[in-house]
Each structure stands twice: as C-alpha cells, then as structure tokens.
Amino acid sequence: MIRLAAFDLDGTLLDHDMRYSARVAGALQRAHAAGIIVVLATGRAPDATRRFVDAFDVVAPAVCFQGGIVQDFASGQVLCETRLDPAALPFLVQLAAQHGWPLSFETPAVAYLANDSAHNAAALRMINLGRWTRVRSLLTDLPAVPHKATLFVAEAPARAALIAALRAAVQAAGLPLTITGSHALIVEALPAGLNKAVGLQWLAQHLGVAAAEVLAVGDNDNDVEMLRWAGVGVAMGNSSAAALAAADWVTAAVEQDGAALALERYL
C-alpha cells in the first residue's frame, strides 16, 4: 500500500517550459485528499520550490537541493541540512574557469554567479525560476557556505563529457563531492554521498513511512537512487537511460501527463 508519493519537478511535474497541466495538479490534489502524503523531491532551492508547494497545495515537507535540505514550509523550519565542504569551493571555481564551464553556487534563497560568468540565455532562464545575483568573487563574496554547485553546458550532448571530466578531477583531488546530471544542460556538484534517496529516506523515517510504502516518480540521472530506494519507482517516458533502467515501471512523457498516469495506476 502506497502512503507517500514523491515527485521530481523538472521533466516530471513540469514540462520543458516549466509549466504543469491541470490534470497533473488535480491528480496530486486527489491523492492528498485520499490520505497520501505528497512530497516534492527536487534539485531546486527551497525558495524556488515554494511556488510549486503552493501551486499543488502540498502540505508535507519538501526534499530540496537533491536531498541537501528537507524543508517544512508550513513551519518555516529546515528539518535536515547538508552543505558543501568549504575546501571544495576553490577547486570548483578554478576548474570551471580552466574549462570555461558556467558555474553558480546555490543557497536556499539565492544562486550566486560571478560577474564575468558565461551563462547563456538557456542557463539564465532556468536560474530565473529562483532569485540570483552576480558577485565579484565566488570565493569571498558569498554570505554562507552553499549547498551545491551547478554547472551548465550549451548543448545536451556536451553534458556527458563534462560529468566525466569533473568526476575524474574530483577523484584525482580526493575531494568529498558527488557529481550528477539533473537536466539535459545541467551538472551538479553535491556533498559526497548526497542524493534524493538520502533526503527522502530521512523524511519517510521522520513521518513513519517505510520504503515499501513509497512511490517515487522522476526523469533524470539525479532521480536514479530515489527510484531504486522507493517501493515503487516510476520513470517518465522522457527519462534519461539511467532513470529508465532504475525504474519498476515507465509511464508516459511529461507532455502526456505521465505523473498523473502513475498516480492513477498505483493509487
């Protein structure tokens, strides 16, 4: 029996124009009305996630920053939190500059870009979902240690090469970082061992829900661990190869309301 349903945002509940359908919103609301705990599990910051918590009438805490924050919006409390190791920041800044990778560091409310960053229009469009600002230096002008680093590629085929190069450099440097792809144009550097399954498992235990009672729906590499951990893992029809391989079932693409179909099938 499913008691908790966790959903990724981009590419799962939201299409590539960051819109959601009335059918998907209605399915989430009906699930909540039926007593299912509906959870948003996203790589986005809490500040950017709040608008969808409100739009979908979600009352449960959200898993943000790929598991780096479990945020209870009802109380305003951060229930669980993991930040980047400060020692990794100079390494990431230097490596991004060396390769010309557009880099930003993210905190719960603001994403920080360097004044001279080369973020293109597509990257800025995705960042614009939340608040962001430019700073002179990503090493001296951040108000707090960030939760994650985000790097962008201009075209989707370049993502795999960036991930491979970044993982190799991280391994050679022996730094405590996990590298994952979260969007066709996005690569993220996270605290070592962090993923959505970590945050979702913490929240499920906090709520007294077993893994076997969890339905998880996602579409990209950063959803893989969550899909494997949940009692039922569902990949969207538009998913990456890794997400498809990790799923128990594949639903329709986001444009065909695959998330609503998953709820209708399992609930």
Short mmCIF file of C-alpha atoms in Angstrom, two decimals:
data_model
loop_
_atom_site.label_atom_id
_atom_site.label_comp_id
_atom_site.label_asym_id
_atom_site.label_seq_id
_atom_site.Cartn_x
_atom_site.Cartn_y
_atom_site.Cartn_z
CA MET A 1 0.00 0.00 0.00
CA ILE A 2 1.37 3.39 -1.00
CA ARG A 3 1.33 6.01 1.76
CA LEU A 4 3.79 8.56 0.34
CA ALA A 5 4.22 9.71 -3.27
CA ALA A 6 7.37 11.69 -4.13
CA PHE A 7 7.72 13.64 -7.37
CA ASP A 8 10.60 15.33 -9.12
CA LEU A 9 9.72 18.73 -10.60
CA ASP A 10 11.51 19.49 -13.89
CA GLY A 11 10.65 16.97 -16.57
CA THR A 12 8.22 15.16 -14.25
CA LEU A 13 5.56 17.54 -12.95
CA LEU A 14 6.80 20.47 -15.05
CA ASP A 15 7.29 20.39 -18.81
CA HIS A 16 10.28 21.90 -20.55
CA ASP A 17 8.63 25.32 -20.44
CA MET A 18 8.29 24.87 -16.65
CA ARG A 19 4.51 24.57 -16.87
CA TYR A 20 2.22 21.96 -15.35
CA SER A 21 -1.12 20.66 -16.55
CA ALA A 22 -4.48 20.82 -14.83
CA ARG A 23 -4.63 17.02 -14.94
CA VAL A 24 -1.36 16.66 -13.01
CA ALA A 25 -2.36 19.27 -10.43
CA GLY A 26 -5.74 17.59 -10.00
CA ALA A 27 -4.15 14.14 -9.56
CA LEU A 28 -1.86 15.45 -6.81
CA GLN A 29 -4.77 17.11 -5.03
CA ARG A 30 -6.88 13.94 -5.23
CA ALA A 31 -4.00 11.88 -3.85
CA HIS A 32 -3.68 14.26 -0.91
CA ALA A 33 -7.43 14.15 -0.32
CA ALA A 34 -7.21 10.34 -0.25
CA GLY A 35 -4.68 10.50 2.58
CA ILE A 36 -1.50 10.08 0.53
CA ILE A 37 1.48 12.16 1.66
CA VAL A 38 2.57 14.10 -1.44
CA VAL A 39 6.22 15.18 -1.45
CA LEU A 40 8.18 17.29 -3.92
CA ALA A 41 11.73 15.96 -4.35
CA THR A 42 13.79 18.34 -6.43
CA GLY A 43 17.24 19.71 -7.05
CA ARG A 44 15.87 23.22 -6.82
CA ALA A 45 16.36 25.50 -3.85
CA PRO A 46 13.64 25.87 -1.21
CA ASP A 47 12.91 29.41 -2.33
CA ALA A 48 12.23 28.26 -5.91
CA THR A 49 10.33 25.18 -4.72
CA ARG A 50 7.87 27.15 -2.60
CA ARG A 51 5.86 28.36 -5.60
CA PHE A 52 5.09 24.75 -6.58
CA VAL A 53 4.35 23.72 -3.00
CA ASP A 54 1.69 26.44 -3.10
CA ALA A 55 0.50 25.64 -6.62
CA PHE A 56 -0.04 21.96 -5.85
CA ASP A 57 -1.34 22.55 -2.30
CA VAL A 58 1.41 20.34 -0.87
CA VAL A 59 1.47 20.29 2.92
CA ALA A 60 4.29 17.78 3.54
CA PRO A 61 7.92 18.93 3.79
CA ALA A 62 9.86 19.06 0.52
CA VAL A 63 13.18 17.44 -0.36
CA CYS A 64 15.27 20.20 -2.00
CA PHE A 65 18.85 20.51 -3.28
CA GLN A 66 18.92 16.80 -4.26
CA GLY A 67 18.41 15.86 -0.61
CA GLY A 68 20.61 18.63 0.81
CA ILE A 69 17.65 20.24 2.58
CA VAL A 70 14.38 18.86 3.90
CA GLN A 71 12.22 21.97 4.25
CA ASP A 72 8.96 22.22 6.17
CA PHE A 73 7.24 25.18 4.53
CA ALA A 74 4.31 25.11 6.93
CA SER A 75 6.52 25.87 9.93
CA GLY A 76 9.37 27.52 8.07
CA GLN A 77 11.81 25.04 9.61
CA VAL A 78 14.74 23.29 7.96
CA LEU A 79 14.41 19.73 9.24
CA CYS A 80 17.62 18.32 7.76
CA GLU A 81 20.56 20.00 6.03
CA THR A 82 23.87 19.21 4.33
CA ARG A 83 26.25 21.78 2.79
CA LEU A 84 29.28 21.58 0.53
CA ASP A 85 32.67 21.16 2.14
CA PRO A 86 34.23 24.68 2.03
CA ALA A 87 37.52 23.10 0.92
CA ALA A 88 35.87 22.07 -2.35
CA LEU A 89 34.86 25.60 -3.38
CA PRO A 90 38.27 26.88 -4.63
CA PHE A 91 38.71 23.64 -6.57
CA LEU A 92 35.36 24.05 -8.33
CA VAL A 93 35.93 27.72 -9.11
CA GLN A 94 39.40 27.05 -10.54
CA LEU A 95 38.27 24.04 -12.58
CA ALA A 96 35.25 25.89 -14.01
CA ALA A 97 37.45 28.81 -15.02
CA GLN A 98 40.01 26.47 -16.59
CA HIS A 99 37.39 24.73 -18.75
CA GLY A 100 35.06 27.68 -19.33
CA TRP A 101 32.18 25.99 -17.52
CA PRO A 102 29.49 28.45 -16.34
CA LEU A 103 29.31 27.93 -12.56
CA SER A 104 26.92 29.03 -9.85
CA PHE A 105 26.73 28.28 -6.14
CA GLU A 106 23.31 27.89 -4.54
CA THR A 107 21.97 28.76 -1.12
CA PRO A 108 18.33 28.26 -0.01
CA ALA A 109 17.20 31.67 -1.26
CA VAL A 110 19.79 32.87 -3.79
CA ALA A 111 22.01 31.48 -6.55
CA TYR A 112 25.35 33.27 -6.96
CA LEU A 113 27.09 33.84 -10.30
CA ALA A 114 30.40 35.58 -10.88
CA ASN A 115 30.29 38.93 -12.64
CA ASP A 116 32.22 37.52 -15.58
CA SER A 117 30.37 34.20 -15.87
CA ALA A 118 29.45 32.96 -19.34
CA HIS A 119 25.93 31.74 -18.59
CA ASN A 120 23.93 31.73 -21.82
CA ALA A 121 20.25 32.58 -22.23
CA ALA A 122 19.09 28.99 -21.63
CA ALA A 123 21.05 28.77 -18.38
CA LEU A 124 19.78 32.12 -17.14
CA ARG A 125 16.23 31.10 -18.00
CA MET A 126 16.49 28.08 -15.71
CA ILE A 127 18.16 30.08 -12.95
CA ASN A 128 15.45 32.75 -13.25
CA LEU A 129 12.93 30.40 -11.63
CA GLY A 130 14.52 31.46 -8.35
CA ARG A 131 16.42 34.51 -7.14
CA TRP A 132 20.00 35.03 -8.26
CA THR A 133 22.68 37.68 -8.16
CA ARG A 134 26.15 38.32 -9.51
CA VAL A 135 29.17 38.81 -7.26
CA ARG A 136 32.75 39.85 -7.82
CA SER A 137 34.16 36.63 -6.38
CA LEU A 138 32.52 33.27 -5.70
CA LEU A 139 35.16 32.64 -3.05
CA THR A 140 34.96 35.80 -0.96
CA ASP A 141 31.52 37.32 -1.59
CA LEU A 142 29.13 34.53 -0.61
CA PRO A 143 27.29 35.13 2.69
CA ALA A 144 27.31 31.45 3.67
CA VAL A 145 28.68 28.08 2.60
CA PRO A 146 26.49 26.94 -0.33
CA HIS A 147 24.60 23.68 -0.53
CA LYS A 148 25.52 22.80 -4.11
CA ALA A 149 27.35 23.93 -7.23
CA THR A 150 25.67 24.00 -10.63
CA LEU A 151 27.46 23.90 -13.99
CA PHE A 152 25.84 24.38 -17.37
CA VAL A 153 26.55 23.15 -20.89
CA ALA A 154 25.38 24.89 -24.05
CA GLU A 155 24.06 21.71 -25.69
CA ALA A 156 22.83 18.41 -24.25
CA PRO A 157 25.47 16.17 -25.93
CA ALA A 158 28.20 18.02 -24.03
CA ARG A 159 26.84 17.02 -20.61
CA ALA A 160 28.33 13.52 -20.54
CA ALA A 161 31.83 14.84 -21.25
CA LEU A 162 31.53 17.47 -18.51
CA ILE A 163 30.37 14.85 -16.00
CA ALA A 164 33.23 12.53 -16.91
CA ALA A 165 35.84 15.28 -16.70
CA LEU A 166 34.50 16.61 -13.40
CA ARG A 167 34.31 13.17 -11.80
CA ALA A 168 37.86 12.38 -12.87
CA ALA A 169 39.15 15.67 -11.46
CA VAL A 170 37.26 15.18 -8.19
CA GLN A 171 38.61 11.67 -7.79
CA ALA A 172 42.18 12.79 -8.53
CA ALA A 173 41.87 15.60 -5.98
CA GLY A 174 40.27 13.33 -3.38
CA LEU A 175 37.51 15.83 -2.66
CA PRO A 176 34.21 14.93 -0.91
CA LEU A 177 31.89 15.59 -3.84
CA THR A 178 29.20 13.68 -5.72
CA ILE A 179 28.64 14.62 -9.37
CA THR A 180 25.28 14.11 -11.06
CA GLY A 181 23.28 15.27 -14.06
CA SER A 182 19.94 16.83 -13.21
CA HIS A 183 18.82 18.28 -16.56
CA ALA A 184 19.92 17.91 -20.15
CA LEU A 185 22.02 21.08 -19.72
CA ILE A 186 22.93 20.85 -16.02
CA VAL A 187 25.60 19.08 -13.98
CA GLU A 188 25.66 19.43 -10.19
CA ALA A 189 28.39 19.01 -7.59
CA LEU A 190 26.93 17.91 -4.24
CA PRO A 191 28.26 16.90 -0.82
CA ALA A 192 29.72 13.40 -1.00
CA GLY A 193 27.12 10.65 -0.90
CA LEU A 194 24.17 13.01 -1.21
CA ASN A 195 21.19 12.21 -3.44
CA LYS A 196 17.41 12.42 -3.36
CA ALA A 197 17.12 8.97 -1.80
CA VAL A 198 19.07 10.21 1.23
CA GLY A 199 16.71 13.13 1.78
CA LEU A 200 13.58 11.13 1.00
CA GLN A 201 14.61 8.29 3.31
CA TRP A 202 15.20 10.78 6.14
CA LEU A 203 11.78 12.35 5.56
CA ALA A 204 9.99 8.99 5.30
CA GLN A 205 11.51 7.85 8.59
CA HIS A 206 10.58 11.19 10.14
CA LEU A 207 6.98 10.60 9.04
CA GLY A 208 6.92 6.92 9.99
CA VAL A 209 6.67 5.63 6.43
CA ALA A 210 8.54 2.53 5.21
CA ALA A 211 10.38 2.46 1.87
CA ALA A 212 7.94 -0.21 0.63
CA GLU A 213 5.13 2.32 1.10
CA VAL A 214 6.75 4.97 -1.12
CA LEU A 215 6.03 5.72 -4.78
CA ALA A 216 8.74 7.85 -6.44
CA VAL A 217 8.50 9.42 -9.90
CA GLY A 218 11.39 11.07 -11.75
CA ASP A 219 13.07 11.52 -15.11
CA ASN A 220 16.81 12.09 -14.85
CA ASP A 221 20.09 10.76 -13.50
CA ASN A 222 19.64 12.60 -10.21
CA ASP A 223 16.43 10.58 -9.62
CA VAL A 224 18.06 7.15 -10.01
CA GLU A 225 18.80 6.49 -6.33
CA MET A 226 15.32 7.65 -5.33
CA LEU A 227 13.66 5.37 -7.89
CA ARG A 228 15.70 2.40 -6.67
CA TRP A 229 15.09 3.10 -2.98
CA ALA A 230 11.32 3.53 -3.18
CA GLY A 231 8.97 0.57 -3.03
CA VAL A 232 7.77 1.60 -6.49
CA GLY A 233 9.99 3.65 -8.77
CA VAL A 234 8.41 5.16 -11.90
CA ALA A 235 10.37 6.79 -14.71
CA MET A 236 8.80 9.29 -17.06
CA GLY A 237 8.64 8.44 -20.74
CA ASN A 238 11.07 11.28 -21.40
CA SER A 239 13.61 9.94 -18.87
CA SER A 240 17.36 9.51 -19.22
CA ALA A 241 18.67 5.99 -19.87
CA ALA A 242 19.84 5.69 -16.26
CA ALA A 243 16.42 6.61 -14.85
CA LEU A 244 14.67 4.20 -17.21
CA ALA A 245 16.96 1.37 -16.10
CA ALA A 246 16.31 2.12 -12.42
CA ALA A 247 12.51 2.15 -12.63
CA ASP A 248 9.95 -0.55 -11.88
CA TRP A 249 7.60 0.94 -14.47
CA VAL A 250 7.79 3.58 -17.19
CA THR A 251 4.88 5.98 -17.57
CA ALA A 252 4.13 8.45 -20.35
CA ALA A 253 6.22 11.53 -21.03
CA VAL A 254 5.66 14.77 -19.18
CA GLU A 255 3.76 16.20 -22.16
CA GLN A 256 1.30 13.29 -21.85
CA ASP A 257 0.79 13.78 -18.09
CA GLY A 258 2.86 10.75 -17.11
CA ALA A 259 2.93 11.73 -13.43
CA ALA A 260 -0.88 11.69 -13.29
CA LEU A 261 -0.92 8.29 -15.01
CA ALA A 262 1.46 6.94 -12.38
CA LEU A 263 -0.84 8.06 -9.59
CA GLU A 264 -3.85 6.55 -11.36
CA ARG A 265 -2.03 3.24 -11.83
CA TYR A 266 -0.66 2.80 -8.32
CA LEU A 267 -3.15 4.66 -6.13
#
